[in-house]
Coordinates of C-alpha atoms and ligand atoms in Angstrom, one line a residue:
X279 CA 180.0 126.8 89.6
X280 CA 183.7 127.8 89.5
X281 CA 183.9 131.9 90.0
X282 CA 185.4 132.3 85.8
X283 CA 182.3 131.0 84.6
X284 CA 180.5 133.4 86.5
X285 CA 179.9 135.8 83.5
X286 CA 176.3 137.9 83.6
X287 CA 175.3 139.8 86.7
X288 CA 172.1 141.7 86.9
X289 CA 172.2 144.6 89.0
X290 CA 169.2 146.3 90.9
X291 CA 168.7 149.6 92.5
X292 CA 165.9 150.4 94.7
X293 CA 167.7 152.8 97.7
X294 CA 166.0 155.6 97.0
X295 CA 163.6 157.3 94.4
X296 CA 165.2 155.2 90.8
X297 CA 164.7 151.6 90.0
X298 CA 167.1 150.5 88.3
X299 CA 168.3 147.4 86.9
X300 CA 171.2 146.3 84.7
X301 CA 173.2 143.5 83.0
X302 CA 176.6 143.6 82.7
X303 CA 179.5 140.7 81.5
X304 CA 182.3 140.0 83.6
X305 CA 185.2 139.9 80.6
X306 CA 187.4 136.8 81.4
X307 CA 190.6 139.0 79.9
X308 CA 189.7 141.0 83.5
X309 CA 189.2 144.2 81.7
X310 CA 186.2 146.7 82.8
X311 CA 183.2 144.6 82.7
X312 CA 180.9 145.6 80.2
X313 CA 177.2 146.9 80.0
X314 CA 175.0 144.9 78.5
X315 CA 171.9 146.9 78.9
X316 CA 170.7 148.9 81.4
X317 CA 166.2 150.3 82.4
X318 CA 165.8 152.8 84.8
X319 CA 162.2 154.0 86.2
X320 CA 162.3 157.5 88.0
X321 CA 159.7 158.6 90.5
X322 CA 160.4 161.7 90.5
X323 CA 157.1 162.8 88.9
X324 CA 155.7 160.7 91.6
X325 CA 157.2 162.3 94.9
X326 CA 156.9 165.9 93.1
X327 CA 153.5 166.3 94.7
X328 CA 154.7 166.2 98.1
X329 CA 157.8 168.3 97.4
X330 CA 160.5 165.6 98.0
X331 CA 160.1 161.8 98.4
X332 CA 158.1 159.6 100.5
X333 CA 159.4 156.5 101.5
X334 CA 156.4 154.5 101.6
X335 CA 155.7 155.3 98.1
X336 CA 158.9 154.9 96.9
X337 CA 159.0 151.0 98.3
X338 CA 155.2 150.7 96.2
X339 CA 156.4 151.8 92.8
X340 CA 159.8 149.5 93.1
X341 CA 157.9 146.8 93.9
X342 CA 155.5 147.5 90.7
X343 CA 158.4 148.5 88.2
X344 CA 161.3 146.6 89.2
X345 CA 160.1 143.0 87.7
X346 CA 159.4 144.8 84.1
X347 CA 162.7 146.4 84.3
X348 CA 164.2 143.0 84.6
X349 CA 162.2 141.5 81.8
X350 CA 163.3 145.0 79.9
X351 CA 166.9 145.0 80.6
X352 CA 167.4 140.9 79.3
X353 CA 165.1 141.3 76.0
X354 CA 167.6 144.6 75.4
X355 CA 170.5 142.1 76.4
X356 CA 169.0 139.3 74.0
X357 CA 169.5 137.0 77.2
X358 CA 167.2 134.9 79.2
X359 CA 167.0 135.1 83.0
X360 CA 168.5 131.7 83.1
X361 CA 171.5 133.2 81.5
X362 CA 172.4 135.0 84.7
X363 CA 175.1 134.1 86.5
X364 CA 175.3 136.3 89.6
X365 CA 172.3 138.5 91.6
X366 CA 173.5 141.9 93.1
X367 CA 171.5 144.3 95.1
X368 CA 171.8 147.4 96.8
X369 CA 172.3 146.9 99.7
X370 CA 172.9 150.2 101.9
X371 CA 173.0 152.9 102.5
X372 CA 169.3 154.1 101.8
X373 CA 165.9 153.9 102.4
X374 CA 165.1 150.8 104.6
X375 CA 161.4 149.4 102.9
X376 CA 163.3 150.6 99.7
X377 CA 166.4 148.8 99.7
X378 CA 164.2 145.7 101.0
X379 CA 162.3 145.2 98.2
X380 CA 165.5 145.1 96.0
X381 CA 167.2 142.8 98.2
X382 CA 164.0 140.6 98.3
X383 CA 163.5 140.4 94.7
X384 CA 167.2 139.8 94.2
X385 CA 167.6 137.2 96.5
X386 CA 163.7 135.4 95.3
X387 CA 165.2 135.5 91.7
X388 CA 168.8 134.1 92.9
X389 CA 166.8 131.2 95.0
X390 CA 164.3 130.8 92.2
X391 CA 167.4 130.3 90.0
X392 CA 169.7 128.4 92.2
X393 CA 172.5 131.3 91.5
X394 CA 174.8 133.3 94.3
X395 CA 173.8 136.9 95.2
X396 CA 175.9 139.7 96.5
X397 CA 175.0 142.8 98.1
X398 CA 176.7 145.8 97.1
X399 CA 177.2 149.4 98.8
X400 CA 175.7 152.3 97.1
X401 CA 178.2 154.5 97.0
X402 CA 180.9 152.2 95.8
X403 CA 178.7 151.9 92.8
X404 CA 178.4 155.7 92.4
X405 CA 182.5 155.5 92.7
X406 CA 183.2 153.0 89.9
X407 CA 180.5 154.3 87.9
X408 CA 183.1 156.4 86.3
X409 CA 184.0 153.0 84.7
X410 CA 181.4 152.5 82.3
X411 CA 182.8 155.7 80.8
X412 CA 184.5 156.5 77.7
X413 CA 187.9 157.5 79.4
X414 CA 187.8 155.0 82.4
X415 CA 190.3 155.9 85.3
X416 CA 192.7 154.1 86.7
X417 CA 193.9 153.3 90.2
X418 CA 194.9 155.4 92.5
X419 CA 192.8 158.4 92.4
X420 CA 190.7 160.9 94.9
X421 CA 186.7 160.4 94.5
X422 CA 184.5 163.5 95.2
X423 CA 180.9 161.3 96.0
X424 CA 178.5 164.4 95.5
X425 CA 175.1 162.9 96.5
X426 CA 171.5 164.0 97.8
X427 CA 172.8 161.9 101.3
X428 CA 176.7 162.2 101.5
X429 CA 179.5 164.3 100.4
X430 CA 182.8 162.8 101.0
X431 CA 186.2 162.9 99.9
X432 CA 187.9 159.1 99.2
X433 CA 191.4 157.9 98.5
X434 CA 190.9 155.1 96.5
X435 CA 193.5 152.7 95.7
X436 CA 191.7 149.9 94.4
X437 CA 188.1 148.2 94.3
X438 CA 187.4 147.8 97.9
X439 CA 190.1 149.6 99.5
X440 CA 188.4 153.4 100.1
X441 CA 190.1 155.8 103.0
X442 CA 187.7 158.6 104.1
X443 CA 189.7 161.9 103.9
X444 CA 187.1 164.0 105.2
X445 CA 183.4 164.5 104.9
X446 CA 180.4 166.8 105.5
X447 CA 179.4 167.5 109.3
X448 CA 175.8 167.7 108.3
X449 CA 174.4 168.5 105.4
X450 CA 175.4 166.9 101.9
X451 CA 176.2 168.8 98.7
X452 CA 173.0 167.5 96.8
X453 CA 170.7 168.7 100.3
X454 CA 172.2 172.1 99.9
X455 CA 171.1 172.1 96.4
X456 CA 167.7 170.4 97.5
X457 CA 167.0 172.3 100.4
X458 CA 167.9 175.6 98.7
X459 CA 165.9 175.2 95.8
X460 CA 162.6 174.3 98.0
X461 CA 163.0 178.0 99.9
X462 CA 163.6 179.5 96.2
X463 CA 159.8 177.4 95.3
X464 CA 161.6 175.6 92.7
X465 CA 160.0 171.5 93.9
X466 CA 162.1 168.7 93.8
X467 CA 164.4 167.4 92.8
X468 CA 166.4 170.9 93.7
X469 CA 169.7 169.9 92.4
X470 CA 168.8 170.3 88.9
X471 CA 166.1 173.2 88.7
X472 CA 168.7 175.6 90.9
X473 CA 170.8 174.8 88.5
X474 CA 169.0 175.1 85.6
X475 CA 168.1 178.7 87.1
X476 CA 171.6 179.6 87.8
X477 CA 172.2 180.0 84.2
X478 CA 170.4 183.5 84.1
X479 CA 172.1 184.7 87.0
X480 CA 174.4 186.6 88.7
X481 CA 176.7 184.1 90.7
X482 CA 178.7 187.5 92.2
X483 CA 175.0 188.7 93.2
X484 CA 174.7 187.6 96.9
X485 CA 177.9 187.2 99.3
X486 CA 176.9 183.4 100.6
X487 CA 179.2 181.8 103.1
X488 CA 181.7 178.8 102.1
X489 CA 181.4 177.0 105.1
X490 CA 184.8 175.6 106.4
X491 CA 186.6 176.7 103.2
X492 CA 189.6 177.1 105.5
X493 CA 189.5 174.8 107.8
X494 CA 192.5 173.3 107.2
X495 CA 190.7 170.0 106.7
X496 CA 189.1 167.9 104.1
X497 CA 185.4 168.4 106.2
X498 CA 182.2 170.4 104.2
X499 CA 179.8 171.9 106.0
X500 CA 176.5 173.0 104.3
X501 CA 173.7 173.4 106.6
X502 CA 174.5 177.3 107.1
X503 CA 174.2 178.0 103.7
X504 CA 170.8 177.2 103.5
X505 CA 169.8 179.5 106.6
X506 CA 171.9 182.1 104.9
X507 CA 169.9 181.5 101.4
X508 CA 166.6 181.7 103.2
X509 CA 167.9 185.1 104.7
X510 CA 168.7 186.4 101.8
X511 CA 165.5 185.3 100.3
X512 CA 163.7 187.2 103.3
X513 CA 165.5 190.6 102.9
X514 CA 164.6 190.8 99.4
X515 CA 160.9 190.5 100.1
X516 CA 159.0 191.5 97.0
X517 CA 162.2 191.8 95.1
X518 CA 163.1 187.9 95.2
X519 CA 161.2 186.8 92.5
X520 CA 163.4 189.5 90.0
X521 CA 166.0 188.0 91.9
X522 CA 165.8 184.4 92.0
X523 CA 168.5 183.5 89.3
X524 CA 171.0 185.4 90.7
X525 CA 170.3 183.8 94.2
X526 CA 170.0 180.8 92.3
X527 CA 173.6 181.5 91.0
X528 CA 175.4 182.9 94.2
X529 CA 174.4 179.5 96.0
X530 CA 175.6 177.8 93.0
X531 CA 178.7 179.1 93.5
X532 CA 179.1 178.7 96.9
X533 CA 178.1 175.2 96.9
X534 CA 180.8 174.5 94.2
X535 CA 183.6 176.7 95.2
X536 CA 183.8 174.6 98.4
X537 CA 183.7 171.3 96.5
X538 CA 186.3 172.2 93.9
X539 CA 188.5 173.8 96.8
X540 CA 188.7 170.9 99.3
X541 CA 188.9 168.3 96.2
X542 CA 192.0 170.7 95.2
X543 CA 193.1 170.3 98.5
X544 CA 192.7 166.3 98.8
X545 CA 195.0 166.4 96.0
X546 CA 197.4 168.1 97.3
X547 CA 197.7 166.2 100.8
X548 CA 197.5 162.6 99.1
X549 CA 199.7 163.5 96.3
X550 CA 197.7 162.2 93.5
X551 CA 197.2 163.0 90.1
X552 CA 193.7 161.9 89.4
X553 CA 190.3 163.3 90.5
X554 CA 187.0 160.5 90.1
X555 CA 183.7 162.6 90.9
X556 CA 180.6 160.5 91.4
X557 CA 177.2 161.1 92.9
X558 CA 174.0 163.2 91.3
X559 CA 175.8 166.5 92.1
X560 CA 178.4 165.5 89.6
X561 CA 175.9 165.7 87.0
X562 CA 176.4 170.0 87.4
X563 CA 177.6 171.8 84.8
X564 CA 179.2 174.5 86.9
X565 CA 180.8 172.1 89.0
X566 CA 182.4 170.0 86.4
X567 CA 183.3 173.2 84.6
X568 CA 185.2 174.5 87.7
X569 CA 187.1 171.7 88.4
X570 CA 188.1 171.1 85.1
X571 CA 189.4 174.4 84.6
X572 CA 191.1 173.9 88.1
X573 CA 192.4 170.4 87.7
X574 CA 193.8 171.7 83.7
X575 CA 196.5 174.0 85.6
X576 CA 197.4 171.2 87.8
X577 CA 197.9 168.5 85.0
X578 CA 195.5 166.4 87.2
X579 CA 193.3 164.0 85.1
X580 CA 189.0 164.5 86.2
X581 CA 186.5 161.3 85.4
X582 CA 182.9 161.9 85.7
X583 CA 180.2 159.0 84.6
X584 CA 178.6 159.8 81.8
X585 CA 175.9 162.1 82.5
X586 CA 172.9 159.9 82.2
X587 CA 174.5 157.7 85.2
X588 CA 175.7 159.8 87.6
X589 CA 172.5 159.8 89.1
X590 CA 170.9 156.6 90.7
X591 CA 171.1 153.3 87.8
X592 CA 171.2 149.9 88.1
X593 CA 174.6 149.8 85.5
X594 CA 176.6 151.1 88.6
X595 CA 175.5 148.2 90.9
X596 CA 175.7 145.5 88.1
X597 CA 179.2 146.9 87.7
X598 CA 180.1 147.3 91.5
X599 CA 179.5 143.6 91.5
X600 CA 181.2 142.7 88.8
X601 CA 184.5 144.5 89.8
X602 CA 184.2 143.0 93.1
X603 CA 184.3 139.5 92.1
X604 CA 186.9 139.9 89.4
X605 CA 189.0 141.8 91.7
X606 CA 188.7 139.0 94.4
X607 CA 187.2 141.2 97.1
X608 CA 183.7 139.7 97.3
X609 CA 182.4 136.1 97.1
X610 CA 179.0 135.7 95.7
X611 CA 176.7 133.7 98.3
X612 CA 173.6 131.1 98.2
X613 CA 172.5 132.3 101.5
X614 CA 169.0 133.7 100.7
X615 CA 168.2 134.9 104.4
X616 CA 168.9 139.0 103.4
X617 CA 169.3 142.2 105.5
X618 CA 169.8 145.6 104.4
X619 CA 172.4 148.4 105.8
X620 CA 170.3 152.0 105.2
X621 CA 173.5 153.4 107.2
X622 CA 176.5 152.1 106.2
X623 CA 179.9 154.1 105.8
X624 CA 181.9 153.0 103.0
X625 CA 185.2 152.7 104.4
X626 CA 184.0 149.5 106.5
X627 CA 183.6 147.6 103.6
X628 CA 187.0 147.2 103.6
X629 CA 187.0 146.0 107.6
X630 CA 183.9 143.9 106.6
X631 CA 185.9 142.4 103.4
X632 CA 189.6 142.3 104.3
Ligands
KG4_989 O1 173.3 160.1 93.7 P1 171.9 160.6 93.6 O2 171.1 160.3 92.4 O3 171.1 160.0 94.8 C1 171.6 159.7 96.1 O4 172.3 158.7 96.2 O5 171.4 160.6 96.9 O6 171.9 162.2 94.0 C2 170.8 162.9 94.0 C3 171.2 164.3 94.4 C4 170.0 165.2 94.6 O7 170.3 166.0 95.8 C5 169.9 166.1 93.4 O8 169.3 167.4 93.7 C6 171.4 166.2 93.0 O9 171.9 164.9 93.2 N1 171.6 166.6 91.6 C7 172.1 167.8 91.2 C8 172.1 167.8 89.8 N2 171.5 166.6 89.4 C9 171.2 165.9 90.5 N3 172.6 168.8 92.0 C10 173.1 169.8 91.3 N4 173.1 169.9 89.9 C11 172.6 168.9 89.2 N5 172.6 169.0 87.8
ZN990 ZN1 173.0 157.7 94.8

């Protein structure tokens, strides 16, 4: 099949705790490709018993929900699943029995179907989710990828050509938010519910440190903050519990004062004029509040996904896909024999796809 008639793909994500699939159309014009339809399944009321997520369960429940999200996503679509052109998958980085059973069930239904698959990197779908929105961005800009496993700063200057600018030393933005809320009792997922919190506090409450703030590079380092939030916590004693929002709030703060400030500073150094933030952690109001107002006095441009898909979807890997086959990068392949990447730094895809 020539690669222009390659129209529908059907995305899946299964890396971590979301299944999600997706249609989208590849637009011959070359324009954004557009979302058909989109399911997504979260097992977060699932995982909330153990107080964060357990892999073995999360590879179950994608293989129960991720064949009815299919069937979902093409009755939505009004299309038949021999309407689909290409297959793409998650393919890294993530959880390892989790990612397999998406690449399994994409490459059965590609064989099954006698159409190419491609397996696509997480976070490049997190970074062109951004896309699918209302204001799209254009190339070049800086990505922020704000996620429960990396924080890292990106020049991106096209699809498939990302340079690492700096990135956290240990923990990521969305573990600061997850390991913080689970000392403050507030379950999983943290990011959220801190947040949530955070909106009856006091952010100027608690001194917390901003780890590397002046470092004079674009690196993040979160895993003090989480020592110093539990010290806190301690030294309050009986009084945490009045206190909690304004903890809640000061680690807030920290957590986003360092994001804003080294995205500020990425900026700066590469020059540009745009700002793409991507990952759960870009779903937080006080963070996209702060760098707006910060980007506003710069006359630098901010995209964020919409809301509902910063988080984990199957649109952003249907899409990731898509862009990577109109933009040349990626060949679709009718090699069924899969593997998946659980670690896999974005800036050798690049390397892997010259
Ligand atoms: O991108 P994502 O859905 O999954 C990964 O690829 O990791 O990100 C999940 C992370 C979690 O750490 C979650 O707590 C955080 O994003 N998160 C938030 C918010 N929504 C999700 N963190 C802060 N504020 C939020 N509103
Ligand atoms: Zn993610």
């Amino acid at each position: 099949m020539p690669k222009s008639d390659r129209h529908l793909v059907l995305g899946i994500e299964t890396s971590c705790d979301e299944t999600g699939v997706a249609l989208v159309r590849c637009e011959p014009s070359g324009g954004v490709p557009a979302l058909l339809a989109h399911a997504l399944h979260s097992q977060i009321a699932m995982h909330q018993a153990y107080g964060g997520v357990v892999p073995e369960l999360a590879s179950r429940d994608h293989i129960r929900r991720v064949l009815p999200l299919a069937e979902e996503v093409l009755a939505q679509a009004g299309a038949r699943l021999a309407d689909v052109d290409v297959v793409a998958y998650t393919r890294g980085p993530g959880l390892a029995g989790a990612l397999l059973v998406g690449a399994g069930v994409a490459c059965a239904l590609a064989a099954a179907l006698g159409r190419p698959v491609l397996g696509v990197h997480h976070l490049e779908g997190h970074l062109l989710s951004p896309f699918l929105s209302a204001d799209p961005p254009e190339f070049p800009f800086v990505a922020l990828l704000v996620s429960g496993g990396h924080t890292q700063l990106m020049r991106v200057d096209g699809v498939g050509r990302y340079a690492l600018l700096g990135e956290t030393i240990d923990d990521a933005a969305g573990e600061a938010f997850d390991k913080s809320a689970k000392l403050l009792g507030l379950g999983y997922p943290g990011g959220p519910a801190l947040s949530l919190l955070a909106q009856q506090g006091d952010a100027k409450a608690f001194a917390l440190p901003r780890p590397l703030l002046h470092s004079g590079n674009l690196d993040f380092s979160f895993a003090g903050l989480k020592t110093a939030v539990l010290t806190q916590a301690k030294k309050l004693g009986d009084a945490l519990e009045a206190r909690k929002a304004d903890l809640a709030a000061s680690t807030e703060a920290a957590i986003v004062d360092v994001l804003v400030h080294k995205t500020l500073a990425a900026l700066h150094a590469t020059g540009l004029t745009r700002v793409v933030v991507a990952g759960g952690v870009g779903a937080n109001r006080h963070l996209r509040a702060q760098l707006d107002a910060a980007c506003a006095t710069r006359r630098v441009r901010v995209h964020y996904p919409e809301l509902h898909l910063c988080t984990d979807n199957g649109a952003m890997i249907a899409l990731a896909a898509a862009m990577r086959l109109q933009a040349g990068r990626q060949q679709a392949h009718c090699d069924y024999a899969f593997d998946v990447k659980p670690r896999w730094p974005l800036d050798a895809l690049e390397a892997e796809n010259p």
